[in-house]
């Protein structure tokens, strides 16, 4: 995009964040791109590392005795805006949570944007502000980034990839392979909120009460949990595939079985109702602000109390027990009184017809 | 969820379970078929089997519309979508994953560029046709009597609107003929070889067709039928009613689902359906092969909205894997684990036969919910 002729030399007309649209020039490396970066991204994310404007961020090494942890996550959610959040805050929370559930202290984020030509700058600004707000609130700055523009029809408005760097104290070992028979299984709150919020919005289903996404950064909660019980064995955020898939992953990694108590699993009534309507099972629906914790049975009460004392863990619950089962089956005692498996999801969860 | 929770009450369930245990005669075995996938789902999802005495066995019938849809019918939709770039196929979500020929499914055809969309209702498909006059919108309609009236409605609306870019690929099937086929099979007819002591009749289907069509089975085949709702307590109550009939030597149609089902059903819906549809002489069911007069086709006055006529679509039968035991499972002669392919070659990710296709099929239900029962767990909870 050439600005010559349209503006006086030396002057730059500010980005029209109200009516403007992303065009190929915003990714072409020229003035338009520089302007987008300085007026939108740099302004929103401002911090000492990003402000240097270099190609990479130079960061201090972690404290002695700490190890580096890296996680990356691509976000392609549709719709981009949904009750309770948008792709921007989601992309910050998702990566922070990936670090947090390793027991790491999230330090920095890198973000890359793939924008579609024609995407309204107003929407982009909303997304970026939301990201900036989420990263500031979490205390994890975006220190470097990249922007590309693809032709119309070759993207879905906006895709965001975030990479996070965190520090892990020496000796801390939290991982999916650590569950042992007899351990307690806890969740930090109600399940399925994010997935149903997205689905309700996408299918424009009108429910009596609005379902909002639970998207949130969990590192504060994790820190409080680790203070109470430093020997937590497994932490994981049950995002895509929900609780069921995540527990199957852990069961396989640890070669153990699990036995859940359906009555103890927290699900909001409106989420349960929406799932019922669509023929979905809330155990398989995505979450963005919840975690699963597995710890020794004797630590369970203390850990649960610590979770409930934190605003993001108020509805935490003890939902089951790890069992010795080389088949790695996850089973559930239904509130009806029977028993069944909670298996891996096959394919995408699609609504039933009758 | 108040309305629903009271039908899933664990305390009530235990009381019912005790009553069933008391009433079931320990000297005999009871085998009941729940025809409908909705019941299969409730039984597996809530672990109803655990609440039944060992001598009461449930057999999963063919009543899942996705499971009994023959591969050849999905092939028709896929071929249409791939060969006509201006065609948009709309269908219910659970049809999308059903494996078809050439390693395709509607979902995979979509990835190859076919325009295939998921809708929640026939009306959504019609609305889409109105919104996109430049495209040919084809509604791939499946289901039993429950989903037929909405399809009939959109067909009559399309006719009234003169909507030229909308048509229906009709795969609607009928419950009573399928039950008849099962009862007519040699193993079931020959008394004693296959114990089938009664049926749980479908709930939603019966809200439309009423309970009367089942009277025939009760009389002709001396099999009790209890029509039941889809909640687990409904199912348990129905089992108890069936046990009582068997004990009394009765074979009647009883209605557990009086909160929604009447004897005649919904006459208005039946009228609409018979105005738009007529019987097909024969229709292939996955797992049951050709079943006479078991499906519906669109009547001639609606030919302009019949995708089969409009696009000249031909059905080509595609056999299931030879080792697949679906037919025998659907007739109650075998159980999923009697099939050599179960869980190894045939899994929910890669189903070989109809019973594995949707989660309501007998094999899929057992694979997803009950597999743990086949494999003795070495140790219980260690602590
Ligand atoms: S396991 Fe598969 S192949 Fe065997 S009967 Fe079931 S559906 Fe058919």
XYZ file of C-alpha atoms and ligand atoms in Angstrom:
745
model
C 0.000 0.000 0.000
C 1.440 3.313 -0.979
C 0.725 6.252 1.195
C 2.543 8.690 -1.067
C 0.278 11.349 -2.409
C -2.489 10.761 0.025
C -0.788 12.386 2.954
C 1.645 15.175 3.478
C 5.249 14.126 3.646
C 6.251 13.563 7.233
C 2.741 13.077 8.397
C 1.082 9.690 8.828
C -2.670 9.396 8.919
C -3.504 7.249 11.961
C -4.984 3.793 11.444
C -8.734 3.900 11.069
C -9.495 1.459 13.831
C -13.202 2.071 13.490
C -13.870 1.444 9.823
C -10.587 0.220 8.406
C -9.911 -3.323 7.251
C -6.864 -5.510 7.133
C -5.348 -5.393 3.671
C -2.397 -7.158 2.099
C -0.237 -4.107 2.841
C -0.568 -4.733 6.556
C 1.532 -7.822 6.127
C 3.874 -6.630 3.394
C 6.618 -5.335 5.598
C 6.243 -1.711 4.574
C 4.925 1.373 6.247
C 1.395 0.079 6.651
C 2.705 -2.877 8.562
C 4.962 -0.750 10.694
C 1.988 1.435 11.451
C -0.228 -1.489 12.413
C 2.472 -2.797 14.695
C 3.255 0.488 16.367
C -0.251 1.860 16.684
C -2.002 -1.335 17.640
C 0.235 -4.160 18.818
C 3.099 -2.212 20.409
C 0.696 0.226 22.023
C -1.438 -2.531 23.487
C 1.317 -4.836 24.688
C 3.871 -2.148 25.685
C 6.689 -3.504 27.870
C 10.441 -3.035 28.082
C 11.265 -6.084 25.931
C 8.764 -5.511 23.150
C 9.387 -1.779 23.103
C 12.954 -2.305 21.867
C 11.396 -3.245 18.549
C 14.007 -5.850 17.692
C 13.481 -9.153 15.928
C 13.770 -11.156 19.088
C 13.424 -10.485 22.771
C 16.491 -10.733 24.949
C 15.487 -12.150 28.288
C 17.267 -12.823 31.555
C 18.060 -16.463 32.331
C 15.867 -18.132 34.955
C 17.046 -18.183 38.540
C 19.715 -20.737 39.442
C 18.144 -24.115 40.071
C 15.275 -23.418 37.711
C 14.664 -25.007 34.334
C 13.045 -23.472 31.257
C 9.661 -24.667 30.086
C 8.226 -23.830 26.666
C 4.695 -24.366 25.360
C 3.002 -23.288 22.167
C -0.590 -23.286 21.105
C -2.416 -22.283 17.909
C -5.908 -20.818 18.213
C -8.456 -21.095 15.449
C -11.686 -20.656 17.374
C -14.890 -19.747 15.547
C -16.696 -17.523 16.387
C -13.868 -15.174 17.368
C -16.020 -13.483 20.010
C -18.155 -15.469 22.414
C -19.840 -14.922 25.775
C -17.115 -14.698 28.380
C -14.224 -14.034 26.036
C -12.682 -14.005 22.589
C -9.767 -15.534 20.690
C -7.442 -12.905 22.160
C -7.738 -13.668 25.863
C -8.121 -17.355 25.022
C -4.745 -17.390 23.273
C -3.100 -15.885 26.351
C -4.829 -18.115 28.884
C -4.334 -21.304 26.888
C -0.574 -21.028 26.759
C -0.211 -19.771 30.328
C -2.230 -22.779 31.462
C -0.074 -25.201 29.518
C 2.902 -23.880 31.474
C 1.032 -23.663 34.765
C -0.065 -27.289 34.774
C 3.578 -28.320 34.552
C 4.013 -26.468 37.822
C 5.999 -23.779 36.004
C 5.946 -20.049 36.630
C 4.889 -18.449 33.333
C 7.248 -15.601 32.408
C 6.832 -14.428 28.839
C 4.656 -14.878 25.776
C 5.328 -14.576 22.074
C 2.376 -14.087 19.758
C 1.927 -14.533 16.043
C -1.109 -13.373 14.111
C -2.367 -14.652 10.802
C -4.960 -12.186 9.578
C -7.286 -12.441 6.629
C -7.421 -9.614 4.147
C -10.629 -7.667 4.730
C -10.797 -8.387 8.461
C -12.176 -5.270 10.217
C -9.500 -3.420 12.154
C -12.101 -2.724 14.832
C -12.360 -6.463 15.512
C -8.608 -6.841 15.465
C -8.275 -3.975 17.922
C -10.831 -5.618 20.206
C -8.920 -8.891 20.095
C -5.570 -7.232 20.727
C -6.931 -5.174 23.627
C -8.388 -8.291 25.142
C -5.059 -10.103 24.778
C -3.190 -7.191 26.280
C -5.608 -7.063 29.170
C -5.329 -10.801 29.781
C -1.538 -10.740 29.659
C -1.319 -7.775 32.007
C -3.758 -9.294 34.428
C -1.759 -12.513 34.424
C 1.517 -10.655 34.744
C 2.929 -12.424 31.696
C 4.000 -9.907 29.031
C 3.997 -10.475 25.271
C 7.628 -9.798 24.459
C 7.820 -10.543 20.750
C 5.466 -11.222 17.905
C 4.781 -11.486 14.223
C 1.985 -10.622 11.828
C 1.111 -12.098 8.450
C -1.792 -11.280 6.177
C -3.310 -13.908 3.872
C -5.631 -13.251 0.935
C -9.316 -13.141 1.458
C -10.791 -16.624 1.646
C -7.526 -18.149 2.844
C -8.050 -17.567 6.547
C -10.890 -17.374 8.963
C -10.591 -13.761 10.083
C -7.791 -14.236 12.571
C -5.620 -17.079 13.770
C -3.347 -16.552 16.762
C -0.426 -18.667 17.873
C 1.103 -18.001 21.254
C 4.277 -19.440 22.690
C 5.028 -19.207 26.364
C 8.207 -19.491 28.369
C 8.186 -20.353 32.040
C 10.529 -21.366 34.810
C 10.284 -24.651 36.650
C 11.933 -25.055 40.049
C 14.423 -27.851 40.216
C 13.006 -31.099 41.598
C 9.400 -30.329 40.793
C 7.960 -33.256 38.886
C 4.361 -32.928 37.742
C 3.323 -35.016 34.790
C 0.766 -37.332 33.302
C 2.813 -40.443 34.050
C 2.818 -39.912 37.817
C -0.655 -41.085 38.831
C -0.677 -44.080 41.204
C -3.400 -46.447 42.280
C -5.222 -45.032 45.276
C -4.635 -41.369 44.361
C -7.442 -38.833 44.490
C -8.766 -37.109 41.353
C -9.909 -33.491 41.764
C -11.314 -30.893 39.363
C -11.209 -27.159 39.951
C -14.797 -26.385 38.962
C -17.763 -26.908 36.665
C -17.165 -28.673 33.375
C -18.103 -27.914 29.795
C -18.671 -24.165 30.133
C -16.310 -23.042 27.383
C -17.335 -25.613 24.795
C -21.033 -25.019 25.311
C -20.601 -21.236 25.192
C -18.919 -21.613 21.807
C -21.433 -24.126 20.529
C -24.426 -22.094 21.656
C -23.012 -19.055 19.904
C -22.025 -20.938 16.759
C -25.372 -22.627 16.314
C -27.213 -19.512 17.498
C -29.082 -21.628 19.987
C -31.106 -19.519 22.316
C -30.909 -20.790 25.863
C -32.770 -19.319 28.808
C -29.623 -18.365 30.601
C -26.491 -17.429 28.772
C -23.561 -19.777 29.100
C -20.240 -17.973 29.380
C -16.814 -19.382 28.627
C -14.668 -20.106 31.664
C -11.462 -18.926 29.986
C -8.964 -17.916 32.667
C -5.270 -18.071 33.521
C -4.706 -20.767 36.096
C -1.149 -20.113 37.290
C -2.343 -18.295 40.401
C -4.533 -21.207 41.378
C -1.717 -23.655 40.680
C 0.672 -21.650 42.836
C -1.797 -21.736 45.726
C -2.268 -25.470 45.241
C 1.457 -26.146 45.219
C 1.842 -24.109 48.416
C -0.664 -26.390 50.097
C 0.495 -29.671 48.578
C 3.950 -29.479 46.977
C 3.750 -33.161 46.018
C 0.867 -32.877 43.519
C 1.435 -35.701 41.052
C -0.525 -34.665 37.981
C -2.033 -31.398 36.770
C -3.699 -30.981 33.425
C -6.132 -28.564 31.846
C -8.981 -30.466 30.213
C -9.347 -28.377 27.056
C -10.391 -30.042 23.807
C -11.939 -33.441 24.444
C -12.876 -32.381 27.963
C -12.448 -34.255 31.205
C -13.001 -37.668 29.637
C -10.225 -37.381 27.083
C -7.776 -35.866 29.534
C -8.343 -38.605 32.108
C -7.899 -41.260 29.421
C -4.607 -39.630 28.451
C -3.376 -39.646 32.030
C -4.603 -43.218 32.613
C -2.678 -44.385 29.546
C 0.461 -42.439 30.451
C 0.434 -43.788 34.008
C -0.910 -47.293 33.170
C -3.617 -46.985 35.781
C -7.396 -47.072 35.749
C -9.762 -44.500 37.166
C -13.064 -44.672 38.879
C -15.220 -41.549 38.880
C -18.328 -40.712 40.821
C -20.816 -39.063 38.482
C -22.749 -37.420 41.296
C -19.610 -35.580 42.426
C -18.730 -34.078 39.044
C -19.762 -30.413 38.933
C -21.682 -29.303 35.833
C -23.759 -26.127 35.680
C -27.440 -26.892 35.151
C -27.664 -24.743 32.015
C -24.644 -26.532 30.527
C -26.190 -29.909 31.340
C -29.453 -28.795 29.743
C -27.750 -27.543 26.591
C -25.758 -30.781 26.299
C -28.954 -32.756 26.735
C -30.579 -30.800 23.943
C -27.696 -31.421 21.554
C -27.056 -34.992 22.603
C -23.592 -34.180 23.926
C -21.881 -35.391 27.057
C -20.440 -32.579 29.236
C -17.543 -34.864 30.167
C -16.271 -34.488 26.589
C -16.898 -30.768 26.196
C -13.943 -28.337 26.215
C -12.893 -26.169 29.160
C -10.457 -23.232 29.132
C -10.236 -22.299 32.774
C -10.347 -25.581 34.646
C -7.781 -28.086 35.750
C -7.598 -31.661 36.920
C -5.330 -32.497 39.823
C -4.217 -35.909 41.005
C -2.575 -36.269 44.398
C -2.057 -38.848 47.119
C -5.302 -39.668 48.906
C -3.988 -38.288 52.202
C -3.303 -34.899 50.572
C -6.714 -34.656 48.915
C -8.560 -32.742 51.627
C -5.799 -30.180 51.989
C -5.528 -29.689 48.257
C -9.277 -29.379 47.854
C -9.407 -26.750 50.606
C -6.627 -24.769 48.909
C -8.455 -24.919 45.583
C -11.754 -23.816 47.089
C -10.044 -20.885 48.808
C -9.020 -19.513 45.389
C -11.607 -17.669 43.272
C -10.955 -19.970 40.288
C -11.421 -23.093 42.374
C -14.533 -22.254 44.384
C -16.453 -25.194 43.004
C -13.565 -27.637 43.131
C -14.592 -31.224 43.792
C -13.134 -34.613 44.581
C -14.507 -36.667 41.716
C -12.821 -40.034 41.864
C -9.959 -42.357 42.576
C -7.087 -43.798 40.592
C -7.256 -47.607 40.434
C -4.823 -50.353 39.574
C -5.905 -51.392 36.094
C -3.359 -52.279 33.427
C -6.066 -51.764 30.775
C -6.132 -48.072 31.705
C -9.919 -47.987 31.684
C -11.683 -44.922 33.011
C -14.943 -45.979 34.612
C -17.745 -44.036 36.206
C -20.309 -44.918 38.845
C -23.424 -43.301 37.430
C -25.665 -41.357 39.754
C -28.314 -43.815 38.611
C -26.470 -46.623 40.356
C -24.811 -48.387 37.456
C -21.345 -48.360 36.049
C -19.921 -47.675 32.621
C -16.758 -46.699 30.851
C -15.808 -43.162 29.970
C -13.877 -43.943 26.842
C -11.767 -41.879 24.479
C -13.889 -39.825 22.185
C -14.052 -41.258 18.686
C -13.825 -38.474 16.164
C -15.442 -35.153 16.852
C -18.373 -35.076 19.223
C -21.401 -34.542 17.025
C -24.982 -34.145 18.121
C -27.329 -37.112 17.883
C -30.510 -36.880 15.881
C -33.005 -38.747 18.015
C -33.157 -29.782 34.554
C -35.772 -30.473 37.175
C -37.963 -32.195 34.630
C -35.203 -34.545 33.617
C -33.538 -35.229 36.960
C -36.583 -36.872 38.442
C -36.325 -39.584 35.786
C -32.710 -40.300 36.731
C -33.051 -40.507 40.466
C -30.605 -43.085 41.851
C -32.681 -43.838 44.943
C -35.779 -44.526 42.888
C -33.657 -46.645 40.575
C -32.509 -48.839 43.439
C -36.092 -49.289 44.613
C -37.128 -50.308 41.115
C -34.150 -52.625 40.891
C -35.238 -54.328 44.107
C -38.762 -54.696 42.776
C -37.468 -56.207 39.530
C -35.256 -58.629 41.443
C -38.244 -59.673 43.533
C -40.544 -60.178 40.570
C -38.143 -61.898 38.192
C -38.577 -65.650 38.545
C -35.146 -67.100 39.375
C -36.128 -70.309 37.587
C -36.261 -68.672 34.160
C -34.406 -66.302 31.886
C -35.813 -63.138 30.411
C -34.542 -61.592 27.177
C -36.017 -58.303 26.058
C -35.124 -56.285 23.018
C -35.089 -52.540 23.178
C -35.680 -51.665 19.578
C -34.633 -48.080 19.799
C -31.154 -46.576 19.946
C -32.384 -44.034 22.473
C -33.023 -46.851 24.923
C -29.701 -48.513 24.105
C -28.055 -45.222 24.882
C -29.884 -44.817 28.203
C -29.079 -48.392 29.227
C -25.365 -48.003 28.542
C -25.024 -44.405 29.627
C -26.582 -44.955 33.046
C -25.355 -48.487 33.579
C -28.886 -49.899 33.803
C -27.591 -53.446 33.226
C -25.866 -53.329 36.610
C -29.228 -52.869 38.257
C -30.802 -55.945 36.639
C -30.651 -59.508 37.925
C -28.397 -61.831 35.926
C -31.333 -63.667 34.393
C -32.719 -60.514 32.771
C -30.849 -59.778 29.550
C -31.284 -56.789 27.265
C -30.765 -57.189 23.523
C -29.968 -54.084 21.528
C -32.177 -53.837 18.468
C -31.677 -52.075 15.157
C -33.359 -48.859 16.180
C -30.626 -46.379 15.433
C -31.335 -44.630 12.151
C -27.668 -43.965 11.528
C -26.663 -47.572 12.151
C -29.167 -49.067 9.760
C -28.441 -46.642 6.940
C -26.780 -48.680 4.196
C -23.401 -47.502 2.912
C -24.826 -47.232 -0.595
C -27.212 -44.479 0.461
C -24.386 -42.350 1.873
C -22.396 -43.036 -1.280
C -25.269 -41.488 -3.238
C -24.970 -38.240 -1.295
C -21.188 -38.181 -1.534
C -21.185 -38.859 -5.276
C -23.753 -36.128 -5.780
C -21.806 -33.585 -3.760
C -18.458 -34.384 -5.360
C -19.759 -34.384 -8.933
C -21.960 -31.281 -8.664
C -19.991 -28.322 -7.336
C -23.203 -26.298 -7.068
C -24.791 -28.795 -4.648
C -24.818 -28.248 -0.887
C -25.709 -31.327 1.172
C -27.254 -30.713 4.576
C -27.702 -33.412 7.151
C -27.854 -34.198 10.851
C -24.531 -34.264 12.670
C -24.276 -37.953 13.357
C -24.569 -38.891 9.661
C -21.345 -37.103 8.903
C -18.911 -39.661 10.275
C -20.555 -42.816 8.944
C -17.943 -44.541 6.804
C -18.897 -44.960 3.169
C -17.133 -46.499 0.166
C -13.574 -45.626 -0.907
C -12.592 -44.682 2.636
C -14.881 -41.679 2.452
C -17.551 -40.286 4.746
C -19.541 -37.106 4.358
C -17.005 -35.429 6.632
C -14.084 -36.640 4.510
C -15.888 -35.639 1.321
C -16.196 -32.174 2.833
C -12.442 -32.106 3.306
C -12.145 -32.932 -0.406
C -14.072 -29.825 -1.267
C -17.686 -31.013 -1.253
C -20.072 -28.510 0.316
C -21.527 -30.476 3.212
C -23.115 -28.834 6.195
C -24.549 -29.956 9.477
C -28.065 -28.839 10.345
C -30.205 -29.382 13.428
C -33.497 -29.646 11.590
C -35.089 -30.080 8.178
C -36.315 -26.510 8.514
C -32.698 -25.269 8.745
C -31.976 -26.925 5.403
C -34.979 -25.275 3.795
C -33.978 -21.899 5.206
C -30.489 -22.377 3.793
C -31.955 -23.009 0.329
C -33.882 -19.764 0.582
C -30.763 -17.921 1.670
C -28.621 -19.293 -1.172
C -30.741 -19.222 -4.340
C -27.625 -19.758 -6.472
C -26.963 -23.177 -4.921
C -28.791 -26.506 -5.021
C -29.526 -27.465 -1.423
C -30.146 -31.163 -0.818
C -31.387 -32.322 2.562
C -30.125 -35.839 3.315
C -33.046 -37.013 5.424
C -32.747 -39.996 7.719
C -34.642 -41.350 10.677
C -37.639 -43.321 11.824
C -41.183 -42.085 12.213
C -40.066 -39.306 14.561
C -38.085 -37.333 12.032
C -40.398 -38.043 9.096
C -43.077 -35.381 9.756
C -40.550 -32.505 9.756
C -39.203 -33.756 6.410
C -42.751 -33.988 5.052
C -43.360 -30.466 6.235
C -40.370 -28.954 4.432
C -41.307 -30.821 1.264
C -44.804 -29.390 1.305
C -43.409 -25.949 2.149
C -40.918 -26.156 -0.720
C -43.790 -27.045 -3.045
C -45.943 -24.202 -1.758
C -43.042 -21.756 -2.168
C -42.117 -23.148 -5.569
C -38.568 -23.340 -4.237
C -36.637 -24.773 -7.173
C -33.207 -25.131 -5.572
C -34.239 -27.433 -2.727
C -34.661 -31.207 -2.690
C -34.647 -34.114 -0.265
C -32.692 -37.351 -0.482
C -35.114 -39.480 1.463
C -33.905 -42.374 3.648
C -36.768 -42.527 6.118
C -37.490 -46.005 7.459
C -40.332 -47.604 9.379
C -40.121 -49.256 12.765
C -42.831 -51.932 12.576
C -41.425 -53.582 9.442
C -38.002 -53.867 11.027
C -39.448 -55.498 14.132
C -41.358 -57.836 11.869
C -38.180 -58.819 10.027
C -36.508 -59.672 13.298
C -39.466 -61.716 14.438
C -39.699 -63.471 11.083
C -36.076 -64.547 11.077
C -35.748 -68.333 11.290
C -33.838 -68.333 14.595
C -36.412 -66.188 16.312
C -39.384 -68.034 14.852
C -38.052 -71.382 15.914
C -39.189 -71.368 19.457
C -36.506 -71.593 22.046
C -33.421 -71.037 19.915
C -33.478 -67.325 20.397
C -35.169 -66.223 23.494
C -36.928 -62.973 22.742
C -39.522 -62.512 25.408
C -40.688 -59.046 24.632
C -39.968 -55.594 23.316
C -39.475 -52.167 24.733
C -41.254 -50.017 22.177
C -39.782 -46.740 20.990
C -40.972 -43.565 22.660
C -40.588 -40.808 20.107
C -41.716 -42.998 17.229
C -44.846 -43.859 19.156
C -45.728 -40.255 19.848
C -46.276 -40.109 16.082
C -47.644 -43.531 15.139
C -49.296 -44.273 18.471
C -49.224 -47.603 20.234
C -51.668 -49.381 17.937
C -49.137 -50.655 15.322
C -47.589 -52.826 18.031
C -50.808 -54.637 18.813
C -50.087 -56.873 15.847
C -46.797 -58.145 17.294
C -48.348 -58.750 20.636
C -51.150 -60.799 19.124
C -49.492 -62.497 16.182
C -46.189 -63.358 17.828
C -47.303 -63.546 21.443
C -44.694 -60.995 22.470
C -45.407 -58.369 25.074
C -44.571 -54.797 24.097
C -44.118 -51.934 26.529
C -43.671 -48.494 25.058
C -41.255 -46.510 27.176
C -39.673 -43.092 27.424
C -35.924 -42.582 27.048
C -35.016 -41.845 30.633
C -33.321 -44.676 32.510
C -36.190 -44.907 35.014
C -38.621 -45.274 32.111
C -36.558 -48.171 30.815
C -36.452 -49.880 34.187
C -40.157 -49.426 34.698
C -40.770 -50.933 31.252
C -38.582 -53.936 32.086
C -40.596 -54.477 35.228
C -43.849 -54.321 33.228
C -42.468 -56.804 30.690
C -41.435 -59.212 33.440
C -44.931 -59.050 34.869
C -46.486 -59.798 31.486
C -44.171 -62.760 30.962
C -44.889 -64.079 34.454
C -48.634 -63.734 33.869
C -48.411 -65.312 30.422
C -49.822 -62.139 28.868
C -48.745 -60.578 25.563
C -50.174 -57.096 25.388
C -49.177 -53.646 24.336
C -48.705 -51.543 27.426
C -47.783 -47.941 27.566
C -45.302 -46.760 30.155
C -44.955 -43.436 28.358
C -48.501 -42.156 28.787
C -47.105 -38.698 29.390
C -46.603 -38.461 25.608
C -47.959 -41.483 23.756
C -51.583 -42.206 22.919
C -53.126 -45.119 21.084
C -53.652 -43.290 17.797
C -50.587 -41.091 17.950
C -50.432 -37.779 16.181
C -53.039 -37.965 13.418
C -52.126 -34.611 11.940
C -48.513 -35.669 11.497
C -49.579 -39.022 10.066
C -51.803 -37.212 7.539
C -48.962 -34.969 6.442
C -46.597 -37.913 6.083
C -49.014 -39.918 3.931
C -49.663 -36.921 1.734
C -45.969 -36.538 0.928
C -44.594 -40.076 1.175
C -45.506 -43.540 -0.022
C -44.053 -46.942 0.813
C -40.989 -48.215 -0.980
C -41.463 -51.765 -2.110
C -38.176 -52.702 -0.555
C -35.301 -50.946 1.149
C -31.905 -52.148 2.210
C -31.122 -51.860 5.917
C -27.581 -52.064 7.071
C -27.378 -55.287 9.070
C -30.792 -56.612 8.017
C -30.411 -56.544 4.192
C -33.517 -55.925 2.044
C -36.644 -55.403 4.121
C -39.936 -55.236 2.205
C -42.140 -52.182 2.678
C -39.834 -50.788 5.304
C -39.080 -47.319 4.031
C -40.642 -44.264 2.494
C -40.156 -42.509 -0.805
C -41.381 -39.156 -1.987
C -44.683 -39.224 -3.922
C -44.800 -38.262 -7.588
C -46.392 -34.808 -7.142
C -43.294 -33.865 -5.169
C -40.836 -35.305 -7.710
C -39.348 -31.871 -8.357
C -38.123 -31.892 -4.749
C -36.988 -35.512 -4.740
C -33.206 -35.513 -5.111
C -33.221 -39.097 -6.409
C -35.442 -38.107 -9.320
C -33.968 -34.668 -9.806
C -30.351 -35.796 -10.076
C -30.991 -39.323 -11.353
C -29.273 -40.962 -8.380
C -28.811 -44.744 -8.384
C -28.468 -46.879 -5.297
C -25.652 -49.400 -5.424
C -25.600 -51.927 -2.616
C -22.304 -52.211 -0.728
C -21.884 -55.285 1.476
C -20.586 -55.071 5.031
C -17.448 -56.984 5.951
C -18.128 -60.716 5.537
C -17.106 -61.519 9.085
C -19.460 -58.906 10.502
C -22.092 -60.419 12.775
C -24.401 -57.408 12.825
C -27.397 -59.252 11.466
C -27.169 -61.909 14.146
C -26.573 -59.298 16.826
C -29.602 -57.308 15.734
C -31.723 -60.434 15.967
C -30.416 -61.168 19.441
C -28.661 -64.370 18.358
C -25.172 -63.112 19.125
C -23.556 -60.434 21.228
C -20.818 -58.030 20.143
C -18.028 -60.071 21.670
C -19.093 -63.043 19.556
C -17.799 -61.132 16.548
C -14.189 -61.808 15.627
C -13.750 -58.249 14.433
C -15.001 -56.571 17.604
C -12.530 -54.130 19.059
C -9.691 -55.200 16.814
C -10.541 -54.680 13.166
C -13.840 -52.998 13.955
C -13.740 -50.000 16.312
C -15.738 -46.782 16.594
C -12.961 -45.018 14.664
C -13.146 -47.560 11.876
C -16.499 -49.340 11.975
C -16.979 -52.401 9.781
C -20.645 -53.010 10.412
C -23.727 -51.060 11.295
C -23.661 -51.857 15.004
C -20.420 -49.937 15.454
C -21.383 -46.867 13.469
C -23.210 -44.608 15.875
C -22.720 -44.662 19.620
C -26.234 -46.076 19.921
C -25.401 -49.220 18.004
C -25.015 -52.445 19.992
C -21.296 -52.872 19.267
C -20.407 -49.227 19.791
C -22.376 -49.077 23.026
C -20.545 -52.117 24.303
C -17.193 -50.825 23.082
C -17.627 -47.329 24.529
C -19.403 -48.099 27.748
C -19.142 -51.766 28.635
C -15.833 -53.113 27.359
C -14.420 -53.224 30.869
C -16.789 -56.057 31.702
C -15.048 -58.410 29.246
C -11.629 -58.021 30.744
C -11.110 -59.025 34.332
C -9.370 -56.241 36.171
C -6.342 -57.647 37.915
C -6.653 -55.707 41.134
C -9.235 -53.361 42.558
C -8.431 -50.064 44.159
C -5.075 -50.300 45.822
C -4.335 -47.910 48.585
S -17.975 -55.670 15.853
Fe -18.201 -54.582 13.929
S -18.087 -56.139 12.398
Fe -18.516 -57.175 14.318
S -20.737 -57.285 14.448
Fe -20.152 -55.414 15.458
S -20.285 -53.869 13.873
Fe -20.273 -55.855 12.824
